[in-house]
Coordinates of C-alpha atoms in Angstrom, one line a residue:
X1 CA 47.0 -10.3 -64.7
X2 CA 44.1 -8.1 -64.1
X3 CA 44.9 -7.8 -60.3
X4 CA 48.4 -7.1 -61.3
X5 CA 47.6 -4.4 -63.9
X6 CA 44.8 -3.0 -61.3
X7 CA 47.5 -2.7 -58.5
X8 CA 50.2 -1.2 -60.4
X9 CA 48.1 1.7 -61.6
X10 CA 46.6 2.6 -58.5
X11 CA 49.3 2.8 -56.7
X12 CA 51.0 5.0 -59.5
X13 CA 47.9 7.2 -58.8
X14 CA 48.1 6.9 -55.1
X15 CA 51.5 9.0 -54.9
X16 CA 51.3 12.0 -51.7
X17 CA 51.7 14.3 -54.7
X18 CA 48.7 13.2 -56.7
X19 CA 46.8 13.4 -53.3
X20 CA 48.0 16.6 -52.6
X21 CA 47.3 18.1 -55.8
X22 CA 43.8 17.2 -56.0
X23 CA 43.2 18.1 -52.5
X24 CA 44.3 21.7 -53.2
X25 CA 42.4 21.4 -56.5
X26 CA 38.8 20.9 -54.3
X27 CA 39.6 23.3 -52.0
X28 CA 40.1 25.8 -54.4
X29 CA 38.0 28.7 -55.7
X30 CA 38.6 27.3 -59.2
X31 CA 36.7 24.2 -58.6
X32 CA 33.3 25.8 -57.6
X33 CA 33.4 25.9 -61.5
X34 CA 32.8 21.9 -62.0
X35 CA 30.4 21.7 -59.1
X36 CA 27.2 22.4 -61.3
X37 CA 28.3 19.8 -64.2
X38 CA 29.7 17.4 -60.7
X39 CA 25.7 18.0 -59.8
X40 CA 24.3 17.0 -63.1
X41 CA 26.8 13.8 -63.4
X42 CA 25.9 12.2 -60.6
X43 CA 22.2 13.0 -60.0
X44 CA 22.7 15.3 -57.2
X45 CA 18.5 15.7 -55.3
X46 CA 19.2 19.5 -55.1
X47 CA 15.5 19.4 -53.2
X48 CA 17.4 18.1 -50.4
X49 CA 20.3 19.9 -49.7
X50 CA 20.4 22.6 -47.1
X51 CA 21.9 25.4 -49.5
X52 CA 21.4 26.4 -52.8
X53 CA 23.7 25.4 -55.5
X54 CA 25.7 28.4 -56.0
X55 CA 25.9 29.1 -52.1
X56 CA 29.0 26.4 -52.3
X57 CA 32.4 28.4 -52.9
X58 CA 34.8 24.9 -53.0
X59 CA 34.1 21.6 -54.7
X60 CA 34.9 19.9 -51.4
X61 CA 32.7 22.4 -49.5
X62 CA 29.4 21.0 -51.5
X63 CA 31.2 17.3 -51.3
X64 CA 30.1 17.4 -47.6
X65 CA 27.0 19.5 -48.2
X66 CA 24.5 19.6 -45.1
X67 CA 21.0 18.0 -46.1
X68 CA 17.5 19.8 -44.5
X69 CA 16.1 18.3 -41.2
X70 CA 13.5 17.0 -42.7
X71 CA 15.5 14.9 -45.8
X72 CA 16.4 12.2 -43.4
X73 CA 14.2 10.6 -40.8
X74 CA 15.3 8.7 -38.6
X75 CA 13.2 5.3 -37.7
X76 CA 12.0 6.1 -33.7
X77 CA 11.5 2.6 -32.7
X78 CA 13.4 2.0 -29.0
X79 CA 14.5 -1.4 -30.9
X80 CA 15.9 -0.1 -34.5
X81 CA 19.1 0.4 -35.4
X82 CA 19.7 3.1 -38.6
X83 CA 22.0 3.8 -41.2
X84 CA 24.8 5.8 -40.1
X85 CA 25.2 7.1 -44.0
X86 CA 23.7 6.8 -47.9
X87 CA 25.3 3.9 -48.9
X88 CA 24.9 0.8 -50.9
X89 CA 25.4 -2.5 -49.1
X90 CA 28.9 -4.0 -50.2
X91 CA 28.8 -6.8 -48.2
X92 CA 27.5 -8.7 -45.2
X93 CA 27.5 -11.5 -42.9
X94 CA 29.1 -13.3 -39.8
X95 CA 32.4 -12.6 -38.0
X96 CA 34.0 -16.3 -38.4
X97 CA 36.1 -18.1 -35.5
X98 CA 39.1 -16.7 -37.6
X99 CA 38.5 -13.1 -36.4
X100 CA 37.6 -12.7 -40.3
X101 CA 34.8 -11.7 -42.6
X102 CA 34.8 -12.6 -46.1
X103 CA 34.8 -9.9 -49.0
X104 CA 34.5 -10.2 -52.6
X105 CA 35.7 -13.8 -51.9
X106 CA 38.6 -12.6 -49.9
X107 CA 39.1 -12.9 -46.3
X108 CA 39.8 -9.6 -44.3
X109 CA 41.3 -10.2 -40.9
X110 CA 39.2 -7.6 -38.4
X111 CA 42.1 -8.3 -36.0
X112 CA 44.2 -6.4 -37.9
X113 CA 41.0 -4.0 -38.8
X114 CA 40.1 -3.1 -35.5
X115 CA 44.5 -3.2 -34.0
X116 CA 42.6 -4.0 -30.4
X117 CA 41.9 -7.4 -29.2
X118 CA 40.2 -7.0 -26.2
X119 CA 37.1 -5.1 -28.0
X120 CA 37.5 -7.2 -30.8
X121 CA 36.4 -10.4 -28.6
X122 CA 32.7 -9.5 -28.6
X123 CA 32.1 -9.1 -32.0
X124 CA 33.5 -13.0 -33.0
X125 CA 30.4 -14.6 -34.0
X126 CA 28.4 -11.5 -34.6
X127 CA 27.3 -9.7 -37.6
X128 CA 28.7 -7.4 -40.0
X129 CA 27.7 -5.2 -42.6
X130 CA 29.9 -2.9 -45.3
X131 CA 28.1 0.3 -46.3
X132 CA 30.2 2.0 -49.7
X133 CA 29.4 5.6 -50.7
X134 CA 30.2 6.7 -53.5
X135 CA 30.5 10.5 -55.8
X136 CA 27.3 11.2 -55.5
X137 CA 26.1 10.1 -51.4
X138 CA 25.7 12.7 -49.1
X139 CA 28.4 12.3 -47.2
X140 CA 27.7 13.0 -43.5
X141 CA 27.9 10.0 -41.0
X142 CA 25.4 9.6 -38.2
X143 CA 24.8 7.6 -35.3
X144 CA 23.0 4.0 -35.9
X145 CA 22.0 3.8 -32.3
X146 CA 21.2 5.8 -28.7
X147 CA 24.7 5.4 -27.0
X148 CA 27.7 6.3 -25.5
X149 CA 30.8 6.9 -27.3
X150 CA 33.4 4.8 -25.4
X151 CA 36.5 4.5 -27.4
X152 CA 38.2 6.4 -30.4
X153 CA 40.7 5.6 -32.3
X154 CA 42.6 6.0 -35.5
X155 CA 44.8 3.3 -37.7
X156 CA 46.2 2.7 -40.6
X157 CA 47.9 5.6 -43.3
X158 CA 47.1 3.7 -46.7
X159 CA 44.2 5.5 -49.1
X160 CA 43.5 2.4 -51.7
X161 CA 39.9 2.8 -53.0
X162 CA 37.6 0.9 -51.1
X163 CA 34.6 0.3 -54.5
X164 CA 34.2 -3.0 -55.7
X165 CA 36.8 -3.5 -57.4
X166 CA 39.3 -2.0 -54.7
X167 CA 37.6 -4.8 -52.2
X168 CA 38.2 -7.7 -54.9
X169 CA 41.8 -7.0 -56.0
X170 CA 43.3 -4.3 -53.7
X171 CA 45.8 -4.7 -51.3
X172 CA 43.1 -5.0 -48.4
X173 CA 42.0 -1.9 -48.2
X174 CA 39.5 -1.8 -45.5
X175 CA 42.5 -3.0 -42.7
X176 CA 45.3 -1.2 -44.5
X177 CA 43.6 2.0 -45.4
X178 CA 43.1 4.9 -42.9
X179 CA 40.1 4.5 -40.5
X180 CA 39.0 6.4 -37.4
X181 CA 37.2 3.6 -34.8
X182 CA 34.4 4.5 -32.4
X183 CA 33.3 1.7 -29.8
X184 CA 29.6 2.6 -28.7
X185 CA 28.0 1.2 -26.1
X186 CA 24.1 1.2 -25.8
X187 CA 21.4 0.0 -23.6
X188 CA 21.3 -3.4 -24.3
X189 CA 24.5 -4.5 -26.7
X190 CA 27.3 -2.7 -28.5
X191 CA 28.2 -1.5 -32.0
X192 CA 32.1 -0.9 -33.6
X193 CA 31.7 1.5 -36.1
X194 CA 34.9 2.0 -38.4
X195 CA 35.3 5.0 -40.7
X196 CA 37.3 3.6 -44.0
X197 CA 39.3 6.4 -45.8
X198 CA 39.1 6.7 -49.5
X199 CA 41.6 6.9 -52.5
X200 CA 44.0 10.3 -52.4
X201 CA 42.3 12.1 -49.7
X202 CA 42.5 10.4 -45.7
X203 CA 40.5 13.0 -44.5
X204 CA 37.7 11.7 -42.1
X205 CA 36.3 14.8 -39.8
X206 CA 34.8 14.4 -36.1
X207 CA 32.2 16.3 -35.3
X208 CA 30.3 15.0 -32.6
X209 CA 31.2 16.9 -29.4
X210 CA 29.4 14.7 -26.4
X211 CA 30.2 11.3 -25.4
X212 CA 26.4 10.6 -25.6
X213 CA 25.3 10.7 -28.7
X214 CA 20.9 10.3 -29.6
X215 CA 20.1 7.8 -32.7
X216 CA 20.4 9.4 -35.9
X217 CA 22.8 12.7 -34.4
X218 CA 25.6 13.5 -36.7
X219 CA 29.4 11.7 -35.9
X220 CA 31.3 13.4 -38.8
X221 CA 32.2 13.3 -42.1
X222 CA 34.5 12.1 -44.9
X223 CA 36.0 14.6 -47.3
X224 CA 35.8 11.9 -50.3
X225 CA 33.8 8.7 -51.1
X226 CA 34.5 6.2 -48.6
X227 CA 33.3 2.9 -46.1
X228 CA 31.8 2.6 -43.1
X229 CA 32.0 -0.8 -41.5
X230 CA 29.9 -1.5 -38.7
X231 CA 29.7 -5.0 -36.3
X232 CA 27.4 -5.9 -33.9
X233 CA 27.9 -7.5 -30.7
X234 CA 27.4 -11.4 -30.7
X235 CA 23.6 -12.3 -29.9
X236 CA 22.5 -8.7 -28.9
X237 CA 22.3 -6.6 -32.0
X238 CA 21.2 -8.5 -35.4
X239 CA 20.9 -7.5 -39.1
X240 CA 17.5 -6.8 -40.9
X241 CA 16.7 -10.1 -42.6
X242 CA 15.3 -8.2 -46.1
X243 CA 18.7 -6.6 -46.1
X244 CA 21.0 -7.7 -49.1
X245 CA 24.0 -6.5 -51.2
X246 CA 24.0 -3.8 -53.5
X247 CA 21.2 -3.0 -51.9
X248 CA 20.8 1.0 -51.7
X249 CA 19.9 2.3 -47.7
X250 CA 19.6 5.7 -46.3
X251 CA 20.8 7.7 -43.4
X252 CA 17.9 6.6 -40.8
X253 CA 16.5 3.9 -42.4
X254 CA 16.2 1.0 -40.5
X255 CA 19.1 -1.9 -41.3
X256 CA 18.7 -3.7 -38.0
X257 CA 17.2 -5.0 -34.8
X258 CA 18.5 -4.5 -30.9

């Protein structure tokens, strides 16, 4: 019943025109109004940010507010892999036989996730781990390791929310939902980051320019909360052991081990 009840409401609020609406609504002058009581709500660290509060002329233009160099550093060991974003750790674990991982106690085909089987292969029987941001996370995306940007792609056209409860009784979200896909290659083993769009807004920005890309140098952005799934090629990049779910992490922090 509760699945049921959750289903049928968000997809009554998951119409284009309730998307549209509050997309206009964030880029509009009229929401720099909220963004000082959005600050209080959600515990914005206005020590950090790049620009002072009432520098931001759009609620969506302090949504993907820049942070000062120094807010983030990134963990130089040659063997580290980072954070790509502030998150909090949703869920973890192995990629099974299946081609799945298991969410919230529901299985997720990453065959359908990822829509390419050849790259797919080398991630069966590696690890994966779900990173959800919410309202208040900065929300810029950076690279987890040195590499080279091999593949992008982009699937998917749904916008279900992708927070707990989205994971437990959504309609799949993170395989359904809009996601941009980079393949990265680095010295020793490679990484899949997907980029999981969030309720009403798909918008997931690029900004990267180079195909080689340092650890801890900016990818993008997402215009609202979001995901960011990333696996880890089988035997050559593994997962912190102290890591654990609903654990908070931090751009450049270190979450695993090449």
């Amino acid at each position: 019943m509760r699945k049921n009840l959750y289903r049928f409401m968000i997809e009554l609020t998951n119409h284009p025109l309730s998307s549209s609406m509050i997309k206009r609504f964030s880029l509009s002058s009229i929401s720099s109004h909220f963004i000082s009581s959005y600050a209080r709500v959600y515990k914005i660290n206005q020590n950090e940010m790049k620009n002072e509060l009432n520098t931001y002329k759009t609620l969506q233009e302090f949504f993907i507010r820049e942070l000062k160099e120094t807010a983030r550093p990134i963990d130089t060991d040659l063997t580290s892999i980072v954070s790509p974003v502030d998150a909090v750790i949703e869920s973890m674990g192995t990629v099974t036989p299946e081609k799945e991982i298991t969410v919230k106690n529901k299985q997720y085909s990453i065959e359908e996730m990822i829509g390419n089987n050849d790259i797919l292969q080398k991630y069966v029987g590696g690890e994966y781990i779900i990173l959800y941001l919410s309202p208040k996370d900065y929300h810029r995306i950076h690279s987890p390791i040195q590499a080279t940007i091999e593949k992008q792609w982009t699937l998917g056209g749904k916008s279900y929310p992708v927070n707990s409860w989205g994971l437990k009784y959504g309609k799949d979200p993170i395989t359904k939902n809009y996601r941009k896909l980079l393949q990265m290659k680095g010295s020793t083993g490679d990484l899949l980051l997907v980029k999981v769009g969030a309720m009403f807004i798909n918008s997931i920005e690029t900004t990267v320019k180079n195909e080689h890309v340092k650890k801890g140098e900016e990818l993008g952005y997402f215009s609202f909360g979001s995901t960011v799934v990333l696996f880890l090629e089988k035997g050559k990049l593994h997962l912190s052991d102290h890591l654990q779910p609903q654990q908070p992490v931090r751009v450049g922090e270190r979450i695993g081990t090449i």
